[in-house]
């Protein structure tokens, strides 16, 4: 039954179809701690950048006529950063430092190492005599003109963007609210077992920790509920409905296949969710389910096996939540790596294979015993994605856990 539902042959197509039905979160004002959040307004330059012509080198501000003489030239002042420029007197030059405003009479900057320095004067070396007009002067507005847009809405604010925002006088910006995410793990056999050891037929709830570690690493995500539910349709429907009330997205593990105790597909429909895909041509994680509510909220059902759940969270949950968060580039390109050995086996599915990085764009496959092998998961840095029937050393798209 499941293979008939594989309506999408490409994973990004499935993600895109679901993303179209999701509604971006609202906007709030952030006065300072905006790093890691998503910008929701245009940032414009409040003045030219640089605000004036400035020197790109330590040296001497000269007129082009100064290059016509081999005689010593008198130094009558200096220009330093953080001060108005010194006026250049006729027949003389001024010493200038990197970042200082260039006097209006200056036509170029000669590097200090292109001069011979004496008390109160310099002589230009042959290299200095070849200085072209405008050399080593950073012109006002060459980075950005006053009033121009320097950052656009949908930009994820990192350290570089935070510096840019501060540079143009912003003491607060509008950002998209953090995406509120609930995580629901399922299974009668799953528990935390804080005070007792599990029986052989019971499992530690590792999925809770892998998913929250992946999602919680992003400041634009807010984990609002961490729940566990037994394999009961009524209980799961109630929990899913409750989580949807105060969440923008619910990520679930387990119960997505076709067994008698796999209630997630029915529960999604019970709460009004529209299932966009249920089953994709991937290994691991083939039974994955993606749905959207009428309000544009996300329901993502991942298989319960820990490798499948972790891979599915990284490959599907992160880009879909990025779309909800307002990020302009939410399905961004990933780095490529080659593997030292692929092996002879191929499969008719998108094969998400765990790897360990070796450096310089090279990785090695991690030996695994299947989607329940947490040991191999813990020895990996991420996974590569190989299209159906493909083989070879790559390069392959690489998805890091962090």
mmCIF file with all atom_site columns, N, CA and C in Angstrom, residues 325-394:
data_model
loop_
_atom_site.group_PDB
_atom_site.id
_atom_site.type_symbol
_atom_site.label_atom_id
_atom_site.label_alt_id
_atom_site.label_comp_id
_atom_site.label_asym_id
_atom_site.label_entity_id
_atom_site.label_seq_id
_atom_site.pdbx_PDB_ins_code
_atom_site.Cartn_x
_atom_site.Cartn_y
_atom_site.Cartn_z
_atom_site.occupancy
_atom_site.B_iso_or_equiv
_atom_site.pdbx_formal_charge
_atom_site.auth_seq_id
_atom_site.auth_comp_id
_atom_site.auth_asym_id
_atom_site.auth_atom_id
_atom_site.pdbx_PDB_model_num
ATOM 1   N N  . UNK A 1 325 ? 9.882  30.245 9.597  1.00 0.00 ? 325 UNK A N  1
ATOM 2   C CA . UNK A 1 325 ? 10.573 31.304 10.343 1.00 0.00 ? 325 UNK A CA 1
ATOM 3   C C  . UNK A 1 325 ? 10.715 32.594 9.560  1.00 0.00 ? 325 UNK A C  1
ATOM 4   N N  . UNK A 1 326 ? 10.392 32.571 8.261  1.00 0.00 ? 326 UNK A N  1
ATOM 5   C CA . UNK A 1 326 ? 10.522 33.779 7.449  1.00 0.00 ? 326 UNK A CA 1
ATOM 6   C C  . UNK A 1 326 ? 11.823 33.900 6.707  1.00 0.00 ? 326 UNK A C  1
ATOM 7   N N  . UNK A 1 327 ? 12.686 32.902 6.780  1.00 0.00 ? 327 UNK A N  1
ATOM 8   C CA . UNK A 1 327 ? 13.965 32.984 6.084  1.00 0.00 ? 327 UNK A CA 1
ATOM 9   C C  . UNK A 1 327 ? 13.750 32.998 4.576  1.00 0.00 ? 327 UNK A C  1
ATOM 10  N N  . UNK A 1 328 ? 14.405 33.930 3.923  1.00 0.00 ? 328 UNK A N  1
ATOM 11  C CA . UNK A 1 328 ? 14.274 34.076 2.477  1.00 0.00 ? 328 UNK A CA 1
ATOM 12  C C  . UNK A 1 328 ? 14.897 32.879 1.761  1.00 0.00 ? 328 UNK A C  1
ATOM 13  N N  . UNK A 1 329 ? 16.064 32.475 2.206  1.00 0.00 ? 329 UNK A N  1
ATOM 14  C CA . UNK A 1 329 ? 16.720 31.289 1.651  1.00 0.00 ? 329 UNK A CA 1
ATOM 15  C C  . UNK A 1 329 ? 16.548 30.172 2.678  1.00 0.00 ? 329 UNK A C  1
ATOM 16  N N  . UNK A 1 330 ? 15.462 29.430 2.555  1.00 0.00 ? 330 UNK A N  1
ATOM 17  C CA . UNK A 1 330 ? 15.143 28.413 3.561  1.00 0.00 ? 330 UNK A CA 1
ATOM 18  C C  . UNK A 1 330 ? 15.505 27.008 3.103  1.00 0.00 ? 330 UNK A C  1
ATOM 19  N N  . UNK A 1 331 ? 15.663 26.806 1.811  1.00 0.00 ? 331 UNK A N  1
ATOM 20  C CA . UNK A 1 331 ? 16.123 25.520 1.282  1.00 0.00 ? 331 UNK A CA 1
ATOM 21  C C  . UNK A 1 331 ? 17.465 25.780 0.619  1.00 0.00 ? 331 UNK A C  1
ATOM 22  N N  . UNK A 1 332 ? 18.447 26.029 1.448  1.00 0.00 ? 332 UNK A N  1
ATOM 23  C CA . UNK A 1 332 ? 19.730 26.515 0.960  1.00 0.00 ? 332 UNK A CA 1
ATOM 24  C C  . UNK A 1 332 ? 20.609 25.370 0.466  1.00 0.00 ? 332 UNK A C  1
ATOM 25  N N  . UNK A 1 333 ? 21.544 25.683 -0.434 1.00 0.00 ? 333 UNK A N  1
ATOM 26  C CA . UNK A 1 333 ? 22.493 24.667 -0.895 1.00 0.00 ? 333 UNK A CA 1
ATOM 27  C C  . UNK A 1 333 ? 23.323 24.120 0.256  1.00 0.00 ? 333 UNK A C  1
ATOM 28  N N  . UNK A 1 334 ? 23.714 22.880 0.145  1.00 0.00 ? 334 UNK A N  1
ATOM 29  C CA . UNK A 1 334 ? 24.525 22.250 1.190  1.00 0.00 ? 334 UNK A CA 1
ATOM 30  C C  . UNK A 1 334 ? 25.908 21.965 0.625  1.00 0.00 ? 334 UNK A C  1
ATOM 31  N N  . UNK A 1 335 ? 26.909 21.815 1.488  1.00 0.00 ? 335 UNK A N  1
ATOM 32  C CA . UNK A 1 335 ? 28.253 21.498 0.996  1.00 0.00 ? 335 UNK A CA 1
ATOM 33  C C  . UNK A 1 335 ? 28.310 20.100 0.393  1.00 0.00 ? 335 UNK A C  1
ATOM 34  N N  . UNK A 1 336 ? 29.352 19.870 -0.385 1.00 0.00 ? 336 UNK A N  1
ATOM 35  C CA . UNK A 1 336 ? 29.547 18.584 -1.044 1.00 0.00 ? 336 UNK A CA 1
ATOM 36  C C  . UNK A 1 336 ? 30.806 17.928 -0.484 1.00 0.00 ? 336 UNK A C  1
ATOM 37  N N  . UNK A 1 337 ? 30.755 16.616 -0.337 1.00 0.00 ? 337 UNK A N  1
ATOM 38  C CA . UNK A 1 337 ? 31.928 15.867 0.093  1.00 0.00 ? 337 UNK A CA 1
ATOM 39  C C  . UNK A 1 337 ? 32.059 14.620 -0.776 1.00 0.00 ? 337 UNK A C  1
ATOM 40  N N  . UNK A 1 338 ? 33.271 14.116 -0.865 1.00 0.00 ? 338 UNK A N  1
ATOM 41  C CA . UNK A 1 338 ? 33.529 12.826 -1.499 1.00 0.00 ? 338 UNK A CA 1
ATOM 42  C C  . UNK A 1 338 ? 33.771 11.782 -0.411 1.00 0.00 ? 338 UNK A C  1
ATOM 43  N N  . UNK A 1 339 ? 33.479 10.544 -0.728 1.00 0.00 ? 339 UNK A N  1
ATOM 44  C CA . UNK A 1 339 ? 33.748 9.452  0.210  1.00 0.00 ? 339 UNK A CA 1
ATOM 45  C C  . UNK A 1 339 ? 34.940 8.652  -0.297 1.00 0.00 ? 339 UNK A C  1
ATOM 46  N N  . UNK A 1 340 ? 35.719 8.123  0.627  1.00 0.00 ? 340 UNK A N  1
ATOM 47  C CA . UNK A 1 340 ? 36.905 7.384  0.219  1.00 0.00 ? 340 UNK A CA 1
ATOM 48  C C  . UNK A 1 340 ? 36.560 6.047  -0.417 1.00 0.00 ? 340 UNK A C  1
ATOM 49  N N  . UNK A 1 341 ? 35.380 5.513  -0.064 1.00 0.00 ? 341 UNK A N  1
ATOM 50  C CA . UNK A 1 341 ? 34.941 4.255  -0.673 1.00 0.00 ? 341 UNK A CA 1
ATOM 51  C C  . UNK A 1 341 ? 33.430 4.171  -0.562 1.00 0.00 ? 341 UNK A C  1
ATOM 52  N N  . UNK A 1 342 ? 32.752 3.931  -1.672 1.00 0.00 ? 342 UNK A N  1
ATOM 53  C CA . UNK A 1 342 ? 31.292 3.873  -1.693 1.00 0.00 ? 342 UNK A CA 1
ATOM 54  C C  . UNK A 1 342 ? 30.767 2.459  -1.513 1.00 0.00 ? 342 UNK A C  1
ATOM 55  N N  . UNK A 1 343 ? 31.472 1.490  -2.034 1.00 0.00 ? 343 UNK A N  1
ATOM 56  C CA . UNK A 1 343 ? 30.982 0.117  -2.043 1.00 0.00 ? 343 UNK A CA 1
ATOM 57  C C  . UNK A 1 343 ? 30.264 -0.187 -3.348 1.00 0.00 ? 343 UNK A C  1
ATOM 58  N N  . UNK A 1 344 ? 29.929 -1.441 -3.548 1.00 0.00 ? 344 UNK A N  1
ATOM 59  C CA . UNK A 1 344 ? 29.322 -1.857 -4.810 1.00 0.00 ? 344 UNK A CA 1
ATOM 60  C C  . UNK A 1 344 ? 27.800 -1.828 -4.797 1.00 0.00 ? 344 UNK A C  1
ATOM 61  N N  . UNK A 1 345 ? 27.207 -1.717 -3.624 1.00 0.00 ? 345 UNK A N  1
ATOM 62  C CA . UNK A 1 345 ? 25.755 -1.800 -3.521 1.00 0.00 ? 345 UNK A CA 1
ATOM 63  C C  . UNK A 1 345 ? 25.090 -0.496 -3.938 1.00 0.00 ? 345 UNK A C  1
ATOM 64  N N  . UNK A 1 346 ? 23.986 -0.593 -4.675 1.00 0.00 ? 346 UNK A N  1
ATOM 65  C CA . UNK A 1 346 ? 23.126 0.547  -4.977 1.00 0.00 ? 346 UNK A CA 1
ATOM 66  C C  . UNK A 1 346 ? 21.689 0.158  -4.658 1.00 0.00 ? 346 UNK A C  1
ATOM 67  N N  . UNK A 1 347 ? 20.828 1.151  -4.474 1.00 0.00 ? 347 UNK A N  1
ATOM 68  C CA . UNK A 1 347 ? 19.428 0.878  -4.183 1.00 0.00 ? 347 UNK A CA 1
ATOM 69  C C  . UNK A 1 347 ? 18.551 1.820  -5.002 1.00 0.00 ? 347 UNK A C  1
ATOM 70  N N  . UNK A 1 348 ? 17.272 1.468  -5.241 1.00 0.00 ? 348 UNK A N  1
ATOM 71  C CA . UNK A 1 348 ? 16.384 2.326  -6.055 1.00 0.00 ? 348 UNK A CA 1
ATOM 72  C C  . UNK A 1 348 ? 15.725 3.439  -5.254 1.00 0.00 ? 348 UNK A C  1
ATOM 73  N N  . UNK A 1 349 ? 16.390 3.916  -4.221 1.00 0.00 ? 349 UNK A N  1
ATOM 74  C CA . UNK A 1 349 ? 15.867 4.954  -3.333 1.00 0.00 ? 349 UNK A CA 1
ATOM 75  C C  . UNK A 1 349 ? 16.932 6.015  -3.123 1.00 0.00 ? 349 UNK A C  1
ATOM 76  N N  . UNK A 1 350 ? 16.509 7.182  -2.634 1.00 0.00 ? 350 UNK A N  1
ATOM 77  C CA . UNK A 1 350 ? 17.470 8.169  -2.153 1.00 0.00 ? 350 UNK A CA 1
ATOM 78  C C  . UNK A 1 350 ? 18.083 7.614  -0.869 1.00 0.00 ? 350 UNK A C  1
ATOM 79  N N  . UNK A 1 351 ? 19.375 7.408  -0.913 1.00 0.00 ? 351 UNK A N  1
ATOM 80  C CA . UNK A 1 351 ? 20.059 6.714  0.185  1.00 0.00 ? 351 UNK A CA 1
ATOM 81  C C  . UNK A 1 351 ? 20.773 7.759  1.039  1.00 0.00 ? 351 UNK A C  1
ATOM 82  N N  . UNK A 1 352 ? 20.319 7.913  2.269  1.00 0.00 ? 352 UNK A N  1
ATOM 83  C CA . UNK A 1 352 ? 20.903 8.861  3.212  1.00 0.00 ? 352 UNK A CA 1
ATOM 84  C C  . UNK A 1 352 ? 21.866 8.083  4.095  1.00 0.00 ? 352 UNK A C  1
ATOM 85  N N  . UNK A 1 353 ? 23.145 8.200  3.788  1.00 0.00 ? 353 UNK A N  1
ATOM 86  C CA . UNK A 1 353 ? 24.170 7.341  4.387  1.00 0.00 ? 353 UNK A CA 1
ATOM 87  C C  . UNK A 1 353 ? 25.026 8.129  5.373  1.00 0.00 ? 353 UNK A C  1
ATOM 88  N N  . UNK A 1 354 ? 25.135 7.626  6.572  1.00 0.00 ? 354 UNK A N  1
ATOM 89  C CA . UNK A 1 354 ? 25.902 8.315  7.605  1.00 0.00 ? 354 UNK A CA 1
ATOM 90  C C  . UNK A 1 354 ? 27.392 8.271  7.296  1.00 0.00 ? 354 UNK A C  1
ATOM 91  N N  . UNK A 1 355 ? 28.052 9.396  7.570  1.00 0.00 ? 355 UNK A N  1
ATOM 92  C CA . UNK A 1 355 ? 29.478 9.514  7.294  1.00 0.00 ? 355 UNK A CA 1
ATOM 93  C C  . UNK A 1 355 ? 30.184 10.202 8.454  1.00 0.00 ? 355 UNK A C  1
ATOM 94  N N  . UNK A 1 356 ? 31.500 10.019 8.445  1.00 0.00 ? 356 UNK A N  1
ATOM 95  C CA . UNK A 1 356 ? 32.392 10.697 9.383  1.00 0.00 ? 356 UNK A CA 1
ATOM 96  C C  . UNK A 1 356 ? 33.359 11.529 8.552  1.00 0.00 ? 356 UNK A C  1
ATOM 97  N N  . UNK A 1 357 ? 33.495 12.803 8.871  1.00 0.00 ? 357 UNK A N  1
ATOM 98  C CA . UNK A 1 357 ? 34.376 13.679 8.105  1.00 0.00 ? 357 UNK A CA 1
ATOM 99  C C  . UNK A 1 357 ? 35.841 13.349 8.363  1.00 0.00 ? 357 UNK A C  1
ATOM 100 N N  . UNK A 1 358 ? 36.628 13.407 7.279  1.00 0.00 ? 358 UNK A N  1
ATOM 101 C CA . UNK A 1 358 ? 38.068 13.178 7.386  1.00 0.00 ? 358 UNK A CA 1
ATOM 102 C C  . UNK A 1 358 ? 38.872 14.435 7.090  1.00 0.00 ? 358 UNK A C  1
ATOM 103 N N  . UNK A 1 359 ? 38.209 15.489 6.617  1.00 0.00 ? 359 UNK A N  1
ATOM 104 C CA . UNK A 1 359 ? 38.885 16.741 6.302  1.00 0.00 ? 359 UNK A CA 1
ATOM 105 C C  . UNK A 1 359 ? 39.116 16.909 4.819  1.00 0.00 ? 359 UNK A C  1
ATOM 106 N N  . UNK A 1 360 ? 39.291 18.172 4.404  1.00 0.00 ? 360 UNK A N  1
ATOM 107 C CA . UNK A 1 360 ? 39.576 18.515 3.009  1.00 0.00 ? 360 UNK A CA 1
ATOM 108 C C  . UNK A 1 360 ? 38.506 17.979 2.059  1.00 0.00 ? 360 UNK A C  1
ATOM 109 N N  . UNK A 1 361 ? 37.231 18.077 2.460  1.00 0.00 ? 361 UNK A N  1
ATOM 110 C CA . UNK A 1 361 ? 36.144 17.668 1.592  1.00 0.00 ? 361 UNK A CA 1
ATOM 111 C C  . UNK A 1 361 ? 35.995 16.163 1.437  1.00 0.00 ? 361 UNK A C  1
ATOM 112 N N  . UNK A 1 362 ? 36.595 15.399 2.326  1.00 0.00 ? 362 UNK A N  1
ATOM 113 C CA . UNK A 1 362 ? 36.552 13.939 2.249  1.00 0.00 ? 362 UNK A CA 1
ATOM 114 C C  . UNK A 1 362 ? 35.865 13.375 3.488  1.00 0.00 ? 362 UNK A C  1
ATOM 115 N N  . UNK A 1 363 ? 35.081 12.310 3.284  1.00 0.00 ? 363 UNK A N  1
ATOM 116 C CA . UNK A 1 363 ? 34.397 11.642 4.386  1.00 0.00 ? 363 UNK A CA 1
ATOM 117 C C  . UNK A 1 363 ? 34.499 10.135 4.187  1.00 0.00 ? 363 UNK A C  1
ATOM 118 N N  . UNK A 1 364 ? 34.218 9.404  5.252  1.00 0.00 ? 364 UNK A N  1
ATOM 119 C CA . UNK A 1 364 ? 34.155 7.955  5.150  1.00 0.00 ? 364 UNK A CA 1
ATOM 120 C C  . UNK A 1 364 ? 32.806 7.476  5.656  1.00 0.00 ? 364 UNK A C  1
ATOM 121 N N  . UNK A 1 365 ? 32.292 6.443  5.019  1.00 0.00 ? 365 UNK A N  1
ATOM 122 C CA . UNK A 1 365 ? 31.012 5.872  5.430  1.00 0.00 ? 365 UNK A CA 1
ATOM 123 C C  . UNK A 1 365 ? 31.138 5.222  6.794  1.00 0.00 ? 365 UNK A C  1
ATOM 124 N N  . UNK A 1 366 ? 30.087 5.371  7.593  1.00 0.00 ? 366 UNK A N  1
ATOM 125 C CA . UNK A 1 366 ? 30.041 4.736  8.904  1.00 0.00 ? 366 UNK A CA 1
ATOM 126 C C  . UNK A 1 366 ? 29.316 3.405  8.773  1.00 0.00 ? 366 UNK A C  1
ATOM 127 N N  . UNK A 1 367 ? 29.956 2.359  9.220  1.00 0.00 ? 367 UNK A N  1
ATOM 128 C CA . UNK A 1 367 ? 29.336 1.043  9.161  1.00 0.00 ? 367 UNK A CA 1
ATOM 129 C C  . UNK A 1 367 ? 28.126 1.019  10.078 1.00 0.00 ? 367 UNK A C  1
ATOM 130 N N  . UNK A 1 368 ? 26.989 0.573  9.559  1.00 0.00 ? 368 UNK A N  1
ATOM 131 C CA . UNK A 1 368 ? 25.751 0.601  10.335 1.00 0.00 ? 368 UNK A CA 1
ATOM 132 C C  . UNK A 1 368 ? 24.992 -0.695 10.188 1.00 0.00 ? 368 UNK A C  1
ATOM 133 N N  . UNK A 1 369 ? 24.227 -1.009 11.195 1.00 0.00 ? 369 UNK A N  1
ATOM 134 C CA . UNK A 1 369 ? 23.407 -2.222 11.208 1.00 0.00 ? 369 UNK A CA 1
ATOM 135 C C  . UNK A 1 369 ? 21.934 -1.914 10.969 1.00 0.00 ? 369 UNK A C  1
ATOM 136 N N  . UNK A 1 370 ? 21.629 -0.703 10.514 1.00 0.00 ? 370 UNK A N  1
ATOM 137 C CA . UNK A 1 370 ? 20.247 -0.372 10.216 1.00 0.00 ? 370 UNK A CA 1
ATOM 138 C C  . UNK A 1 370 ? 19.778 0.868  10.936 1.00 0.00 ? 370 UNK A C  1
ATOM 139 N N  . UNK A 1 371 ? 18.479 1.184  10.777 1.00 0.00 ? 371 UNK A N  1
ATOM 140 C CA . UNK A 1 371 ? 17.935 2.435  11.297 1.00 0.00 ? 371 UNK A CA 1
ATOM 141 C C  . UNK A 1 371 ? 17.738 2.430  12.805 1.00 0.00 ? 371 UNK A C  1
ATOM 142 N N  . UNK A 1 372 ? 18.020 1.318  13.452 1.00 0.00 ? 372 UNK A N  1
ATOM 143 C CA . UNK A 1 372 ? 17.963 1.297  14.913 1.00 0.00 ? 372 UNK A CA 1
ATOM 144 C C  . UNK A 1 372 ? 19.328 1.323  15.562 1.00 0.00 ? 372 UNK A C  1
ATOM 145 N N  . UNK A 1 373 ? 20.377 1.488  14.758 1.00 0.00 ? 373 UNK A N  1
ATOM 146 C CA . UNK A 1 373 ? 21.747 1.410  15.257 1.00 0.00 ? 373 UNK A CA 1
ATOM 147 C C  . UNK A 1 373 ? 22.202 2.768  15.783 1.00 0.00 ? 373 UNK A C  1
ATOM 148 N N  . UNK A 1 374 ? 21.956 3.000  17.050 1.00 0.00 ? 374 UNK A N  1
ATOM 149 C CA . UNK A 1 374 ? 22.352 4.269  17.664 1.00 0.00 ? 374 UNK A CA 1
ATOM 150 C C  . UNK A 1 374 ? 23.859 4.403  17.817 1.00 0.00 ? 374 UNK A C  1
ATOM 151 N N  . UNK A 1 375 ? 24.566 3.289  17.892 1.00 0.00 ? 375 UNK A N  1
ATOM 152 C CA . UNK A 1 375 ? 26.018 3.352  18.024 1.00 0.00 ? 375 UNK A CA 1
ATOM 153 C C  . UNK A 1 375 ? 26.626 3.965  16.767 1.00 0.00 ? 375 UNK A C  1
ATOM 154 N N  . UNK A 1 376 ? 26.190 3.485  15.604 1.00 0.00 ? 376 UNK A N  1
ATOM 155 C CA . UNK A 1 376 ? 26.710 4.064  14.363 1.00 0.00 ? 376 UNK A CA 1
ATOM 156 C C  . UNK A 1 376 ? 26.285 5.526  14.232 1.00 0.00 ? 376 UNK A C  1
ATOM 157 N N  . UNK A 1 377 ? 25.077 5.850  14.665 1.00 0.00 ? 377 UNK A N  1
ATOM 158 C CA . UNK A 1 377 ? 24.618 7.238  14.636 1.00 0.00 ? 377 UNK A CA 1
ATOM 159 C C  . UNK A 1 377 ? 25.551 8.122  15.451 1.00 0.00 ? 377 UNK A C  1
ATOM 160 N N  . UNK A 1 378 ? 25.915 7.650  16.612 1.00 0.00 ? 378 UNK A N  1
ATOM 161 C CA . UNK A 1 378 ? 26.782 8.429  17.490 1.00 0.00 ? 378 UNK A CA 1
ATOM 162 C C  . UNK A 1 378 ? 28.202 8.572  16.984 1.00 0.00 ? 378 UNK A C  1
ATOM 163 N N  . UNK A 1 379 ? 28.611 7.722  16.048 1.00 0.00 ? 379 UNK A N  1
ATOM 164 C CA . UNK A 1 379 ? 29.950 7.800  15.473 1.00 0.00 ? 379 UNK A CA 1
ATOM 165 C C  . UNK A 1 379 ? 29.995 8.641  14.207 1.00 0.00 ? 379 UNK A C  1
ATOM 166 N N  . UNK A 1 380 ? 28.863 9.210  13.811 1.00 0.00 ? 380 UNK A N  1
ATOM 167 C CA . UNK A 1 380 ? 28.794 9.959  12.556 1.00 0.00 ? 380 UNK A CA 1
ATOM 168 C C  . UNK A 1 380 ? 28.779 11.464 12.813 1.00 0.00 ? 380 UNK A C  1
ATOM 169 N N  . UNK A 1 381 ? 29.164 12.219 11.763 1.00 0.00 ? 381 UNK A N  1
ATOM 170 C CA . UNK A 1 381 ? 29.092 13.679 11.806 1.00 0.00 ? 381 UNK A CA 1
ATOM 171 C C  . UNK A 1 381 ? 27.886 14.205 11.048 1.00 0.00 ? 381 UNK A C  1
ATOM 172 N N  . UNK A 1 382 ? 27.266 13.354 10.253 1.00 0.00 ? 382 UNK A N  1
ATOM 173 C CA . UNK A 1 382 ? 26.138 13.741 9.424  1.00 0.00 ? 382 UNK A CA 1
ATOM 174 C C  . UNK A 1 382 ? 25.892 12.650 8.397  1.00 0.00 ? 382 UNK A C  1
ATOM 175 N N  . UNK A 1 383 ? 25.285 13.012 7.276  1.00 0.00 ? 383 UNK A N  1
ATOM 176 C CA . UNK A 1 383 ? 25.000 12.016 6.252  1.00 0.00 ? 383 UNK A CA 1
ATOM 177 C C  . UNK A 1 383 ? 25.112 12.631 4.865  1.00 0.00 ? 383 UNK A C  1
ATOM 178 N N  . UNK A 1 384 ? 25.344 11.757 3.893  1.00 0.00 ? 384 UNK A N  1
ATOM 179 C CA . UNK A 1 384 ? 25.326 12.169 2.493  1.00 0.00 ? 384 UNK A CA 1
ATOM 180 C C  . UNK A 1 384 ? 24.038 11.678 1.857  1.00 0.00 ? 384 UNK A C  1
ATOM 181 N N  . UNK A 1 385 ? 23.636 12.333 0.776  1.00 0.00 ? 385 UNK A N  1
ATOM 182 C CA . UNK A 1 385 ? 22.409 11.950 0.077  1.00 0.00 ? 385 UNK A CA 1
ATOM 183 C C  . UNK A 1 385 ? 22.756 11.486 -1.331 1.00 0.00 ? 385 UNK A C  1
ATOM 184 N N  . UNK A 1 386 ? 22.477 10.218 -1.613 1.00 0.00 ? 386 UNK A N  1
ATOM 185 C CA . UNK A 1 386 ? 22.795 9.617  -2.896 1.00 0.00 ? 386 UNK A CA 1
ATOM 186 C C  . UNK A 1 386 ? 21.500 9.308  -3.636 1.00 0.00 ? 386 UNK A C  1
ATOM 187 N N  . UNK A 1 387 ? 21.325 9.796  -4.870 1.00 0.00 ? 387 UNK A N  1
ATOM 188 C CA . UNK A 1 387 ? 20.114 9.522  -5.632 1.00 0.00 ? 387 UNK A CA 1
ATOM 189 C C  . UNK A 1 387 ? 19.957 8.033  -5.935 1.00 0.00 ? 387 UNK A C  1
ATOM 190 N N  . UNK A 1 388 ? 18.752 7.612  -6.339 1.00 0.00 ? 388 UNK A N  1
ATOM 191 C CA . UNK A 1 388 ? 18.517 6.203  -6.645 1.00 0.00 ? 388 UNK A CA 1
ATOM 192 C C  . UNK A 1 388 ? 19.506 5.663  -7.686 1.00 0.00 ? 388 UNK A C  1
ATOM 193 N N  . UNK A 1 389 ? 19.979 4.440  -7.443 1.00 0.00 ? 389 UNK A N  1
ATOM 194 C CA . UNK A 1 389 ? 20.850 3.690  -8.352 1.00 0.00 ? 389 UNK A CA 1
ATOM 195 C C  . UNK A 1 389 ? 22.212 4.338  -8.542 1.00 0.00 ? 389 UNK A C  1
ATOM 196 N N  . UNK A 1 390 ? 22.574 5.299  -7.698 1.00 0.00 ? 390 UNK A N  1
ATOM 197 C CA . UNK A 1 390 ? 23.844 5.995  -7.884 1.00 0.00 ? 390 UNK A CA 1
ATOM 198 C C  . UNK A 1 390 ? 24.957 5.299  -7.111 1.00 0.00 ? 390 UNK A C  1
ATOM 199 N N  . UNK A 1 391 ? 26.175 5.573  -7.527 1.00 0.00 ? 391 UNK A N  1
ATOM 200 C CA . UNK A 1 391 ? 27.343 5.016  -6.850 1.00 0.00 ? 391 UNK A CA 1
ATOM 201 C C  . UNK A 1 391 ? 28.530 5.922  -7.135 1.00 0.00 ? 391 UNK A C  1
ATOM 202 N N  . UNK A 1 392 ? 29.655 5.593  -6.541 1.00 0.00 ? 392 UNK A N  1
ATOM 203 C CA . UNK A 1 392 ? 30.869 6.361  -6.775 1.00 0.00 ? 392 UNK A CA 1
ATOM 204 C C  . UNK A 1 392 ? 31.261 7.204  -5.573 1.00 0.00 ? 392 UNK A C  1
ATOM 205 N N  . UNK A 1 393 ? 32.420 7.805  -5.692 1.00 0.00 ? 393 UNK A N  1
ATOM 206 C CA . UNK A 1 393 ? 32.954 8.549  -4.549 1.00 0.00 ? 393 UNK A CA 1
ATOM 207 C C  . UNK A 1 393 ? 32.302 9.920  -4.393 1.00 0.00 ? 393 UNK A C  1
ATOM 208 N N  . UNK A 1 394 ? 31.545 10.371 -5.396 1.00 0.00 ? 394 UNK A N  1
ATOM 209 C CA . UNK A 1 394 ? 30.890 11.666 -5.289 1.00 0.00 ? 394 UNK A CA 1
ATOM 210 C C  . UNK A 1 394 ? 31.520 12.715 -6.191 1.00 0.00 ? 394 UNK A C  1
#
